[in-house]
PDB file of C-alpha atoms in Angstrom:
ATOM      1  CA  LYS A   1     -80.814 -28.614  62.601  1.00  0.00           C
ATOM      2  CA  ALA A   2     -78.393 -26.513  63.638  1.00  0.00           C
ATOM      3  CA  ILE A   3     -76.653 -26.339  67.264  1.00  0.00           C
ATOM      4  CA  ALA A   4     -77.428 -23.684  69.537  1.00  0.00           C
ATOM      5  CA  PHE A   5     -74.761 -22.148  71.756  1.00  0.00           C
ATOM      6  CA  PHE A   6     -75.434 -19.534  74.977  1.00  0.00           C
ATOM      7  CA  ASP A   7     -71.928 -18.463  75.756  1.00  0.00           C
ATOM      8  CA  ASP A   8     -71.921 -20.948  78.808  1.00  0.00           C
ATOM      9  CA  GLY A   9     -68.852 -22.664  78.310  1.00  0.00           C
ATOM     10  CA  LYS A  10     -70.621 -25.429  76.905  1.00  0.00           C
ATOM     11  CA  ASN A  11     -68.659 -26.854  73.757  1.00  0.00           C
ATOM     12  CA  VAL A  12     -68.729 -29.661  71.387  1.00  0.00           C
ATOM     13  CA  GLN A  13     -65.596 -31.599  71.319  1.00  0.00           C
ATOM     14  CA  ILE A  14     -64.952 -34.393  68.539  1.00  0.00           C
ATOM     15  CA  HIS A  15     -61.683 -36.671  70.031  1.00  0.00           C
ATOM     16  CA  ASP A  16     -60.656 -39.936  70.817  1.00  0.00           C
ATOM     17  CA  PRO A  17     -58.818 -39.935  74.359  1.00  0.00           C
ATOM     18  CA  ALA A  18     -56.929 -43.273  73.550  1.00  0.00           C
ATOM     19  CA  ASP A  19     -55.166 -40.950  70.423  1.00  0.00           C
ATOM     20  CA  PRO A  20     -54.291 -37.842  71.347  1.00  0.00           C
ATOM     21  CA  GLU A  21     -53.372 -36.996  67.570  1.00  0.00           C
ATOM     22  CA  TYR A  22     -57.248 -37.568  66.361  1.00  0.00           C
ATOM     23  CA  PHE A  23     -58.124 -35.385  63.959  1.00  0.00           C
ATOM     24  CA  ASN A  24     -54.320 -34.010  63.192  1.00  0.00           C
ATOM     25  CA  PHE A  25     -54.265 -34.734  59.467  1.00  0.00           C
ATOM     26  CA  TYR A  26     -53.380 -31.428  58.131  1.00  0.00           C
ATOM     27  CA  THR A  27     -49.853 -32.560  56.041  1.00  0.00           C
ATOM     28  CA  MET A  28     -51.318 -30.901  53.005  1.00  0.00           C
ATOM     29  CA  GLY A  29     -53.126 -27.847  54.631  1.00  0.00           C
ATOM     30  CA  MET A  30     -56.506 -27.737  55.312  1.00  0.00           C
ATOM     31  CA  THR A  31     -60.005 -25.737  54.810  1.00  0.00           C
ATOM     32  CA  VAL A  32     -62.450 -25.281  57.615  1.00  0.00           C
ATOM     33  CA  SER A  33     -66.137 -23.882  57.019  1.00  0.00           C
ATOM     34  CA  CYS A  34     -69.238 -23.509  59.127  1.00  0.00           C
ATOM     35  CA  TRP A  35     -72.408 -21.324  58.793  1.00  0.00           C
ATOM     36  CA  ILE A  36     -73.385 -19.290  61.995  1.00  0.00           C
ATOM     37  CA  LYS A  37     -76.341 -17.294  62.877  1.00  0.00           C
ATOM     38  CA  THR A  38     -76.028 -14.778  66.166  1.00  0.00           C
ATOM     39  CA  ASP A  39     -77.069 -10.905  67.103  1.00  0.00           C
ATOM     40  CA  VAL A  40     -74.274 -10.696  69.648  1.00  0.00           C
ATOM     41  CA  ALA A  41     -71.015  -9.125  69.233  1.00  0.00           C
ATOM     42  CA  ASN A  42     -68.386 -10.827  71.127  1.00  0.00           C
ATOM     43  CA  GLY A  43     -64.636 -10.750  70.007  1.00  0.00           C
ATOM     44  CA  GLY A  44     -63.805 -13.804  71.596  1.00  0.00           C
ATOM     45  CA  ALA A  45     -66.328 -15.918  70.349  1.00  0.00           C
ATOM     46  CA  THR A  46     -65.392 -19.267  68.352  1.00  0.00           C
ATOM     47  CA  MET A  47     -67.048 -21.215  66.152  1.00  0.00           C
ATOM     48  CA  VAL A  48     -64.706 -24.241  65.630  1.00  0.00           C
ATOM     49  CA  SER A  49     -60.928 -24.472  66.899  1.00  0.00           C
ATOM     50  CA  LYS A  50     -58.277 -27.165  67.279  1.00  0.00           C
ATOM     51  CA  GLN A  51     -55.537 -25.817  69.089  1.00  0.00           C
ATOM     52  CA  ARG A  52     -53.561 -25.718  72.710  1.00  0.00           C
ATOM     53  CA  PRO A  53     -54.158 -22.517  74.200  1.00  0.00           C
ATOM     54  CA  ASN A  54     -51.371 -20.294  75.244  1.00  0.00           C
ATOM     55  CA  ALA A  55     -49.121 -22.530  73.270  1.00  0.00           C
ATOM     56  CA  PHE A  56     -49.078 -21.153  69.398  1.00  0.00           C
ATOM     57  CA  ASP A  57     -50.105 -24.149  67.921  1.00  0.00           C
ATOM     58  CA  GLY A  58     -53.447 -25.068  66.038  1.00  0.00           C
ATOM     59  CA  TRP A  59     -56.054 -23.196  64.157  1.00  0.00           C
ATOM     60  CA  VAL A  60     -59.170 -21.274  65.375  1.00  0.00           C
ATOM     61  CA  LEU A  61     -62.256 -19.570  63.285  1.00  0.00           C
ATOM     62  CA  GLN A  62     -63.566 -17.024  65.584  1.00  0.00           C
ATOM     63  CA  ASN A  63     -64.900 -13.343  66.000  1.00  0.00           C
ATOM     64  CA  PRO A  64     -68.458 -12.930  64.332  1.00  0.00           C
ATOM     65  CA  ASP A  65     -68.005  -9.503  65.043  1.00  0.00           C
ATOM     66  CA  ASN A  66     -64.782  -9.735  63.015  1.00  0.00           C
ATOM     67  CA  PRO A  67     -64.582 -12.717  61.331  1.00  0.00           C
ATOM     68  CA  GLN A  68     -60.865 -14.420  61.895  1.00  0.00           C
ATOM     69  CA  PHE A  69     -58.862 -17.486  60.992  1.00  0.00           C
ATOM     70  CA  THR A  70     -55.760 -17.775  62.701  1.00  0.00           C
ATOM     71  CA  ILE A  71     -52.937 -20.158  62.077  1.00  0.00           C
ATOM     72  CA  GLN A  72     -50.810 -20.586  64.934  1.00  0.00           C
ATOM     73  CA  ARG A  73     -46.868 -22.096  64.695  1.00  0.00           C
ATOM     74  CA  MET A  74     -44.662 -20.134  67.535  1.00  0.00           C
ATOM     75  CA  THR A  75     -46.282 -16.897  66.471  1.00  0.00           C
ATOM     76  CA  ASP A  76     -49.995 -16.283  65.376  1.00  0.00           C
ATOM     77  CA  GLU A  77     -50.903 -15.196  61.685  1.00  0.00           C
ATOM     78  CA  THR A  78     -54.907 -13.790  61.451  1.00  0.00           C
ATOM     79  CA  VAL A  79     -56.223 -13.234  58.060  1.00  0.00           C
ATOM     80  CA  ALA A  80     -59.570 -10.999  59.361  1.00  0.00           C
ATOM     81  CA  GLY A  81     -62.779  -9.677  57.597  1.00  0.00           C
ATOM     82  CA  SER A  82     -64.028  -6.185  58.378  1.00  0.00           C
ATOM     83  CA  ASP A  83     -67.536  -6.746  58.554  1.00  0.00           C
ATOM     84  CA  SER A  84     -69.940  -7.801  61.503  1.00  0.00           C
ATOM     85  CA  LEU A  85     -71.920 -10.821  61.042  1.00  0.00           C
ATOM     86  CA  THR A  86     -74.045 -10.328  64.296  1.00  0.00           C
ATOM     87  CA  ASP A  87     -76.924  -9.018  61.749  1.00  0.00           C
ATOM     88  CA  GLY A  88     -79.214 -12.066  63.096  1.00  0.00           C
ATOM     89  CA  GLN A  89     -78.841 -13.722  59.474  1.00  0.00           C
ATOM     90  CA  TRP A  90     -76.730 -16.872  58.377  1.00  0.00           C
ATOM     91  CA  HIS A  91     -73.745 -16.503  57.130  1.00  0.00           C
ATOM     92  CA  MET A  92     -71.005 -19.175  55.673  1.00  0.00           C
ATOM     93  CA  VAL A  93     -67.415 -18.520  57.319  1.00  0.00           C
ATOM     94  CA  THR A  94     -64.667 -20.480  55.774  1.00  0.00           C
ATOM     95  CA  GLY A  95     -60.838 -20.825  56.534  1.00  0.00           C
ATOM     96  CA  ARG A  96     -58.593 -21.818  54.101  1.00  0.00           C
ATOM     97  CA  PHE A  97     -54.382 -23.134  54.847  1.00  0.00           C
ATOM     98  CA  ASP A  98     -52.653 -24.342  51.363  1.00  0.00           C
ATOM     99  CA  GLY A  99     -48.690 -24.181  53.476  1.00  0.00           C
ATOM    100  CA  THR A 100     -47.911 -20.951  52.176  1.00  0.00           C
ATOM    101  CA  SER A 101     -51.085 -18.786  52.595  1.00  0.00           C
ATOM    102  CA  ILE A 102     -53.829 -18.613  54.729  1.00  0.00           C
ATOM    103  CA  ARG A 103     -57.375 -17.182  53.369  1.00  0.00           C
ATOM    104  CA  LEU A 104     -60.560 -16.144  54.595  1.00  0.00           C
ATOM    105  CA  TYR A 105     -63.496 -16.074  52.921  1.00  0.00           C
ATOM    106  CA  VAL A 106     -67.095 -14.984  53.843  1.00  0.00           C
ATOM    107  CA  ASP A 107     -70.585 -16.322  52.289  1.00  0.00           C
ATOM    108  CA  ALA A 108     -67.682 -17.849  49.500  1.00  0.00           C
ATOM    109  CA  THR A 109     -66.272 -14.100  48.695  1.00  0.00           C
ATOM    110  CA  LEU A 110     -62.392 -14.025  49.465  1.00  0.00           C
ATOM    111  CA  VAL A 111     -62.128 -10.891  52.361  1.00  0.00           C
ATOM    112  CA  ASP A 112     -58.573 -11.472  53.393  1.00  0.00           C
ATOM    113  CA  VAL A 113     -55.170 -12.970  52.604  1.00  0.00           C
ATOM    114  CA  SER A 114     -52.053 -13.277  54.012  1.00  0.00           C
ATOM    115  CA  GLU A 115     -48.817 -15.134  52.922  1.00  0.00           C
ATOM    116  CA  ASP A 116     -46.795 -13.505  56.355  1.00  0.00           C
ATOM    117  CA  ASN A 117     -45.058 -15.895  58.667  1.00  0.00           C
ATOM    118  CA  VAL A 118     -46.705 -18.577  57.243  1.00  0.00           C
ATOM    119  CA  GLU A 119     -45.641 -22.331  57.758  1.00  0.00           C
ATOM    120  CA  THR A 120     -46.520 -25.773  58.176  1.00  0.00           C
ATOM    121  CA  LEU A 121     -49.033 -26.086  60.597  1.00  0.00           C
ATOM    122  CA  LEU A 122     -48.554 -27.846  63.901  1.00  0.00           C
ATOM    123  CA  VAL A 123     -51.615 -29.546  65.460  1.00  0.00           C
ATOM    124  CA  PRO A 124     -51.623 -30.250  69.303  1.00  0.00           C
ATOM    125  CA  GLY A 125     -53.641 -33.594  70.851  1.00  0.00           C
ATOM    126  CA  ASP A 126     -55.873 -31.536  72.362  1.00  0.00           C
ATOM    127  CA  ALA A 127     -59.785 -31.853  71.066  1.00  0.00           C
ATOM    128  CA  LEU A 128     -61.137 -30.527  67.841  1.00  0.00           C
ATOM    129  CA  VAL A 129     -64.014 -27.738  69.411  1.00  0.00           C
ATOM    130  CA  ILE A 130     -67.453 -26.442  68.201  1.00  0.00           C
ATOM    131  CA  GLY A 131     -68.771 -23.632  70.040  1.00  0.00           C
ATOM    132  CA  ALA A 132     -65.128 -22.400  72.063  1.00  0.00           C
ATOM    133  CA  ASN A 133     -61.652 -22.027  71.647  1.00  0.00           C
ATOM    134  CA  ASN A 134     -60.721 -24.893  73.901  1.00  0.00           C
ATOM    135  CA  PRO A 135     -62.119 -27.907  75.359  1.00  0.00           C
ATOM    136  CA  ASP A 136     -62.387 -25.847  78.888  1.00  0.00           C
ATOM    137  CA  GLY A 137     -64.867 -23.456  77.188  1.00  0.00           C
ATOM    138  CA  GLY A 138     -63.308 -20.442  76.874  1.00  0.00           C
ATOM    139  CA  GLY A 139     -64.445 -18.306  74.014  1.00  0.00           C
ATOM    140  CA  SER A 140     -67.827 -19.279  73.998  1.00  0.00           C
ATOM    141  CA  PHE A 141     -70.077 -18.964  71.248  1.00  0.00           C
ATOM    142  CA  ASP A 142     -73.457 -17.280  71.582  1.00  0.00           C
ATOM    143  CA  GLY A 143     -75.542 -18.139  68.395  1.00  0.00           C
ATOM    144  CA  MET A 144     -76.052 -20.987  66.139  1.00  0.00           C
ATOM    145  CA  ILE A 145     -73.921 -23.070  64.038  1.00  0.00           C
ATOM    146  CA  ASP A 146     -74.457 -25.326  61.363  1.00  0.00           C
ATOM    147  CA  ASP A 147     -72.786 -27.597  58.586  1.00  0.00           C
ATOM    148  CA  VAL A 148     -69.516 -28.008  59.947  1.00  0.00           C
ATOM    149  CA  ARG A 149     -67.209 -29.254  57.455  1.00  0.00           C
ATOM    150  CA  ILE A 150     -63.234 -30.087  57.319  1.00  0.00           C
ATOM    151  CA  TRP A 151     -60.942 -30.775  54.975  1.00  0.00           C
ATOM    152  CA  ASN A 152     -57.403 -32.025  55.037  1.00  0.00           C
ATOM    153  CA  TYR A 153     -56.493 -29.887  52.381  1.00  0.00           C
ATOM    154  CA  ALA A 154     -57.035 -26.352  50.801  1.00  0.00           C
ATOM    155  CA  ILE A 155     -60.019 -26.415  48.641  1.00  0.00           C
ATOM    156  CA  ASP A 156     -60.613 -24.732  45.501  1.00  0.00           C
ATOM    157  CA  PRO A 157     -62.173 -21.283  45.989  1.00  0.00           C
ATOM    158  CA  ILE A 158     -64.723 -22.595  43.284  1.00  0.00           C
ATOM    159  CA  GLU A 159     -65.893 -25.159  45.608  1.00  0.00           C
ATOM    160  CA  ILE A 160     -66.387 -23.044  48.361  1.00  0.00           C
ATOM    161  CA  ALA A 161     -68.427 -20.685  46.149  1.00  0.00           C
ATOM    162  CA  GLN A 162     -70.363 -24.436  45.317  1.00  0.00           C
ATOM    163  CA  LEU A 163     -71.375 -24.732  48.774  1.00  0.00           C
ATOM    164  CA  TYR A 164     -72.551 -21.491  49.277  1.00  0.00           C
ATOM    165  CA  THR A 165     -74.677 -21.227  45.959  1.00  0.00           C
ATOM    166  CA  THR A 166     -75.865 -24.720  46.385  1.00  0.00           C
ATOM    167  CA  LEU A 167     -77.582 -24.113  49.896  1.00  0.00           C
ATOM    168  CA  THR A 168     -78.488 -20.250  49.051  1.00  0.00           C
ATOM    169  CA  GLY A 169     -79.795 -20.378  45.269  1.00  0.00           C
ATOM    170  CA  GLU A 170     -77.652 -17.110  44.745  1.00  0.00           C
ATOM    171  CA  SER A 171     -74.690 -16.292  43.100  1.00  0.00           C
ATOM    172  CA  ALA A 172     -71.233 -15.778  44.767  1.00  0.00           C
ATOM    173  CA  CYS A 173     -68.027 -13.557  43.611  1.00  0.00           C
ATOM    174  CA  THR A 174     -64.879 -15.586  44.871  1.00  0.00           C
ATOM    175  CA  GLU A 175     -62.791 -12.759  44.471  1.00  0.00           C
ATOM    176  CA  VAL A 176     -63.425  -9.167  43.315  1.00  0.00           C
ATOM    177  CA  PRO A 177     -61.058  -8.927  40.553  1.00  0.00           C
ATOM    178  CA  PRO A 178     -58.741  -6.460  39.732  1.00  0.00           C
ATOM    179  CA  TYR A 179     -59.585  -3.369  37.760  1.00  0.00           C
ATOM    180  CA  ASP A 180     -63.320  -4.075  39.063  1.00  0.00           C
ATOM    181  CA  LEU A 181     -64.082  -0.466  40.148  1.00  0.00           C
ATOM    182  CA  ASP A 182     -67.738  -0.876  40.817  1.00  0.00           C
ATOM    183  CA  GLY A 183     -67.356  -3.819  42.870  1.00  0.00           C
ATOM    184  CA  ASN A 184     -69.794  -6.013  40.913  1.00  0.00           C
ATOM    185  CA  CYS A 185     -67.327  -8.930  40.231  1.00  0.00           C
ATOM    186  CA  VAL A 186     -66.815  -8.220  36.573  1.00  0.00           C
ATOM    187  CA  VAL A 187     -64.496  -6.072  34.878  1.00  0.00           C
ATOM    188  CA  ASP A 188     -66.850  -4.500  32.330  1.00  0.00           C
ATOM    189  CA  LEU A 189     -67.571  -0.981  30.029  1.00  0.00           C
ATOM    190  CA  ASN A 190     -68.904   0.508  33.356  1.00  0.00           C
ATOM    191  CA  ASP A 191     -65.401   0.283  34.879  1.00  0.00           C
ATOM    192  CA  ILE A 192     -63.948   1.657  32.021  1.00  0.00           C
ATOM    193  CA  ALA A 193     -66.682   4.553  32.296  1.00  0.00           C
ATOM    194  CA  LEU A 194     -65.361   5.323  35.731  1.00  0.00           C
ATOM    195  CA  PHE A 195     -61.863   5.148  34.869  1.00  0.00           C
ATOM    196  CA  VAL A 196     -61.874   7.632  32.094  1.00  0.00           C
ATOM    197  CA  GLY A 197     -64.386   9.773  33.943  1.00  0.00           C
ATOM    198  CA  GLN A 198     -60.909  10.472  35.828  1.00  0.00           C
ATOM    199  CA  TRP A 199     -58.698  11.089  32.928  1.00  0.00           C
ATOM    200  CA  PRO A 200     -56.691  13.219  33.256  1.00  0.00           C
ATOM    201  CA  VAL A 201     -57.007  13.948  36.603  1.00  0.00           C
ATOM    202  CA  SER A 202     -53.570  14.671  38.197  1.00  0.00           C
ATOM    203  CA  ASN A 203     -52.429  15.790  42.108  1.00  0.00           C
ATOM    204  CA  TRP A 204     -49.092  16.399  40.754  1.00  0.00           C
ATOM    205  CA  VAL A 205     -47.656  20.087  42.189  1.00  0.00           C
ATOM    206  CA  HIS A 206     -44.842  21.434  39.813  1.00  0.00           C
ATOM    207  CA  PRO A 207     -42.288  24.174  40.603  1.00  0.00           C
ATOM    208  CA  ASP A 208     -43.233  27.730  39.123  1.00  0.00           C
TER     209      ASP A 208
END
């Protein structure tokens, strides 16, 4: 029961015309999450947004070809993934803002974090938009969007993982731990073996 979008400017808007501040409740940060399915590479395509175009305030979750979550307040601050999600499979994309940092999760795994230029989020009176980056339909999406969820606080990474695991029945690594050399989300004997295998390799060049 997902919504299909066709990159034609049509989008879903949630707002109250009598209240321009409707849906502006992010005083304690926020989290936005959705599932997407597309095989179209479109860098400007937007999944969910709440922003005023060209005014540098609000937030946007966009770009399935290189997923990004952007907080805007006078200047943009963006976190982004490196892997394209345009493989025709379902993916869960989550942006999280806690007031001091912004984070992007893809399929419940942390892919990027930034604490640079992150300030209190100013959200404009424009509508919350699904399938485009503004109510006029700019940056429209081509594909399916489902299960859009928005919280008025930064939810715990475990909660993000539970959203993914409950629906898929698969496990999720919330964040690859330090010293996990083989990337299996566990620091174990295999990582020690990888480390020892490089001992005592050195690239120092000393004078004769």
